[in-house]
Amino acid sequence: MAGKRDWLDAGLVLLAEQGAPAVTIERLTERLGLSKGSFYHHFKGMGGYRTALLEHFETERTTRFVEQAEGAGEDRLSVLLSLVLAPGPGPELEIAVRAWALQDAEARAVQERVDATRVAYLTEISGDADLAQALYLVVVGAAQVVPPLTGRGLKNVLEFVLGRRK
C-alpha cells in the first residue's frame, strides 16, 4: 500500500512534468496504479491534497536543503549549491510552482514563504544580503530562460557571482 509520501512524491513529479492543472486524483491514481479509495485514505479531497503537496514542496525543496547544509558543518554555501544543482526535477518543479502561485492564493503564500526563507538563509550563510539576493535571482532566472540554464552552465555563473571564477 502506498503511503502519504508516495502520493505527494508522485504529485511533485506530475506537477513538474505537466503543471498544477494536471495534478488530479485520476492522474495520480493512474500514475501510482492505486484506487481513489487509497487516495481518500490519506487525504480528505483535492483541496487537502494540494495543501499537503505545497507543504511537501516546501519541505523537500527548502527545509531539507537547509537542514542538510546545516548538518554539513563545513562550507554550507557549497553544500547548498550542490543540492540545488543536483539532477532531478528542480527547475521544472520550481517553474510549475511559480506558475501555480500566479493563479492560486495558497500557492502564492507558500511561494512567498519559500522565497523569503531561501534568501534569508543565503544571507545568513554568505553574510551579505546583496550577494544572497543575486545568487537567488540567478538560480530563479536560470530556470526561466529557454532552454533553462542547468548543470555546469549554472554552476559556472554562480561561481562567477561568488568571485570563485573570473
Coordinates of C-alpha atoms in Angstrom, one line a residue:
M1 CA 0.0 0.0 0.0
A2 CA 1.3 3.4 -0.9
G3 CA 1.8 5.9 1.9
K4 CA 1.0 9.6 2.1
R5 CA 4.6 10.4 1.0
D6 CA 4.2 8.3 -2.2
W7 CA 1.1 10.3 -3.1
L8 CA 3.0 13.5 -2.5
D9 CA 6.1 12.5 -4.3
A10 CA 4.0 11.4 -7.3
G11 CA 2.3 14.8 -7.2
L12 CA 5.6 16.7 -7.3
V13 CA 6.7 14.7 -10.3
L14 CA 3.3 15.3 -12.1
L15 CA 3.4 19.0 -11.2
A16 CA 7.0 19.3 -12.6
E17 CA 6.0 17.4 -15.8
Q18 CA 2.6 18.9 -16.6
G19 CA 1.8 21.8 -14.2
A20 CA -0.8 22.3 -11.4
P21 CA -3.9 21.7 -13.6
A22 CA -2.7 18.2 -14.4
V23 CA -2.5 17.2 -10.7
T24 CA -5.8 15.4 -10.4
I25 CA -7.0 12.4 -8.5
E26 CA -7.4 10.5 -11.8
R27 CA -3.8 11.1 -13.0
L28 CA -2.4 10.4 -9.5
T29 CA -4.2 7.1 -9.2
E30 CA -3.2 6.1 -12.8
R31 CA 0.4 7.0 -12.1
L32 CA 0.6 5.0 -8.9
G33 CA -1.7 2.2 -10.0
L34 CA -3.9 2.7 -7.0
S35 CA -7.6 3.3 -6.3
K36 CA -9.3 6.5 -5.3
G37 CA -10.1 4.8 -2.0
S38 CA -6.3 4.8 -1.3
F39 CA -6.2 8.5 -2.1
Y40 CA -9.1 9.3 0.3
H41 CA -7.5 7.2 3.0
H42 CA -4.7 9.8 3.2
F43 CA -6.4 13.0 2.1
K44 CA -9.9 14.5 2.6
G45 CA -10.1 15.6 -1.0
M46 CA -8.2 17.5 -3.6
G47 CA -8.1 20.7 -1.6
G48 CA -6.4 18.9 1.3
Y49 CA -4.1 17.2 -1.1
R50 CA -3.0 20.4 -2.8
T51 CA -2.3 22.0 0.7
A52 CA -0.2 18.9 1.6
L53 CA 1.6 19.0 -1.8
L54 CA 2.6 22.6 -1.3
E55 CA 3.9 21.8 2.2
H56 CA 5.8 18.8 0.8
F57 CA 7.3 21.0 -1.9
E58 CA 8.5 23.5 0.8
T59 CA 9.8 20.7 3.0
E60 CA 11.6 18.9 0.2
R61 CA 13.0 21.8 -1.7
T62 CA 13.7 24.3 1.1
T63 CA 13.6 22.9 4.7
R64 CA 15.5 19.7 3.7
F65 CA 18.2 21.7 1.8
V66 CA 18.7 24.0 4.8
E67 CA 18.9 21.1 7.2
Q68 CA 21.4 19.2 5.0
A69 CA 23.6 22.3 4.6
E70 CA 23.5 22.9 8.4
G71 CA 24.3 19.3 9.1
A72 CA 27.4 19.5 6.8
G73 CA 29.1 21.9 9.3
E74 CA 31.7 23.0 6.7
D75 CA 31.1 25.3 3.7
R76 CA 27.3 25.5 4.0
L77 CA 27.1 27.5 0.8
S78 CA 28.9 24.9 -1.3
V79 CA 26.7 22.1 0.2
L80 CA 23.6 24.2 -0.5
L81 CA 24.7 24.9 -4.1
S82 CA 25.4 21.2 -4.7
L83 CA 21.9 20.3 -3.6
V84 CA 20.3 23.0 -5.8
L85 CA 22.4 21.8 -8.8
A86 CA 21.7 18.1 -8.2
P87 CA 19.9 16.3 -11.0
G88 CA 16.2 15.9 -10.8
P89 CA 13.0 17.9 -11.4
G90 CA 14.4 21.0 -9.8
P91 CA 13.9 23.7 -12.5
E92 CA 10.7 22.2 -13.9
L93 CA 9.2 21.9 -10.4
E94 CA 10.2 25.5 -9.4
I95 CA 8.7 26.8 -12.6
A96 CA 5.5 24.9 -12.1
V97 CA 5.0 26.1 -8.5
R98 CA 5.7 29.7 -9.6
A99 CA 3.1 29.4 -12.3
W100 CA 0.7 27.9 -9.9
A101 CA 1.4 30.8 -7.5
L102 CA 0.2 33.2 -10.1
Q103 CA -3.2 31.6 -10.1
D104 CA -3.7 30.5 -6.6
A105 CA -3.5 32.4 -3.3
E106 CA -2.4 29.4 -1.2
A107 CA 0.3 28.5 -3.7
R108 CA 1.4 32.2 -3.7
A109 CA 1.6 32.3 0.1
V110 CA 3.8 29.2 0.1
Q111 CA 6.0 30.6 -2.7
E112 CA 6.5 33.9 -0.9
R113 CA 7.4 32.0 2.3
V114 CA 9.8 29.7 0.4
D115 CA 11.5 32.7 -1.4
A116 CA 11.8 34.6 1.9
T117 CA 13.3 31.5 3.7
R118 CA 15.8 30.8 0.9
V119 CA 17.0 34.4 0.7
A120 CA 17.2 34.7 4.5
Y121 CA 19.3 31.5 4.7
L122 CA 21.6 32.6 1.8
T123 CA 22.1 35.9 3.7
E124 CA 22.9 34.1 6.9
I125 CA 25.5 31.8 5.3
S126 CA 27.0 34.3 2.9
G127 CA 26.9 37.3 5.4
D128 CA 25.8 39.6 2.6
A129 CA 22.2 40.3 1.7
D130 CA 23.0 41.7 -1.7
L131 CA 25.0 38.6 -2.6
A132 CA 22.3 36.4 -1.3
Q133 CA 19.7 38.2 -3.5
A134 CA 22.0 38.0 -6.5
L135 CA 22.6 34.2 -6.1
Y136 CA 18.9 33.5 -5.7
L137 CA 17.9 35.6 -8.7
V138 CA 20.5 33.8 -10.8
V139 CA 19.0 30.4 -9.8
V140 CA 15.4 31.6 -10.4
G141 CA 16.2 33.3 -13.6
A142 CA 18.3 30.4 -14.9
A143 CA 15.2 28.2 -14.7
Q144 CA 13.1 30.7 -16.6
V145 CA 15.2 31.1 -19.8
V146 CA 14.6 28.8 -22.7
P147 CA 16.3 26.4 -22.6
P148 CA 16.9 26.5 -18.9
L149 CA 20.5 27.0 -17.7
T150 CA 21.3 24.0 -15.6
G151 CA 24.2 21.8 -14.5
R152 CA 27.6 23.1 -15.4
G153 CA 26.4 26.3 -17.0
L154 CA 24.5 27.4 -13.9
K155 CA 27.4 26.3 -11.7
N156 CA 29.8 28.5 -13.8
V157 CA 27.5 31.5 -13.4
L158 CA 27.1 31.0 -9.7
E159 CA 30.9 30.6 -9.2
F160 CA 31.4 33.9 -11.2
V161 CA 28.9 35.7 -8.9
L162 CA 30.7 34.3 -5.9
G163 CA 34.0 35.5 -7.3
R164 CA 35.4 32.0 -7.4
R165 CA 35.9 32.1 -11.1
K166 CA 37.0 35.1 -13.3

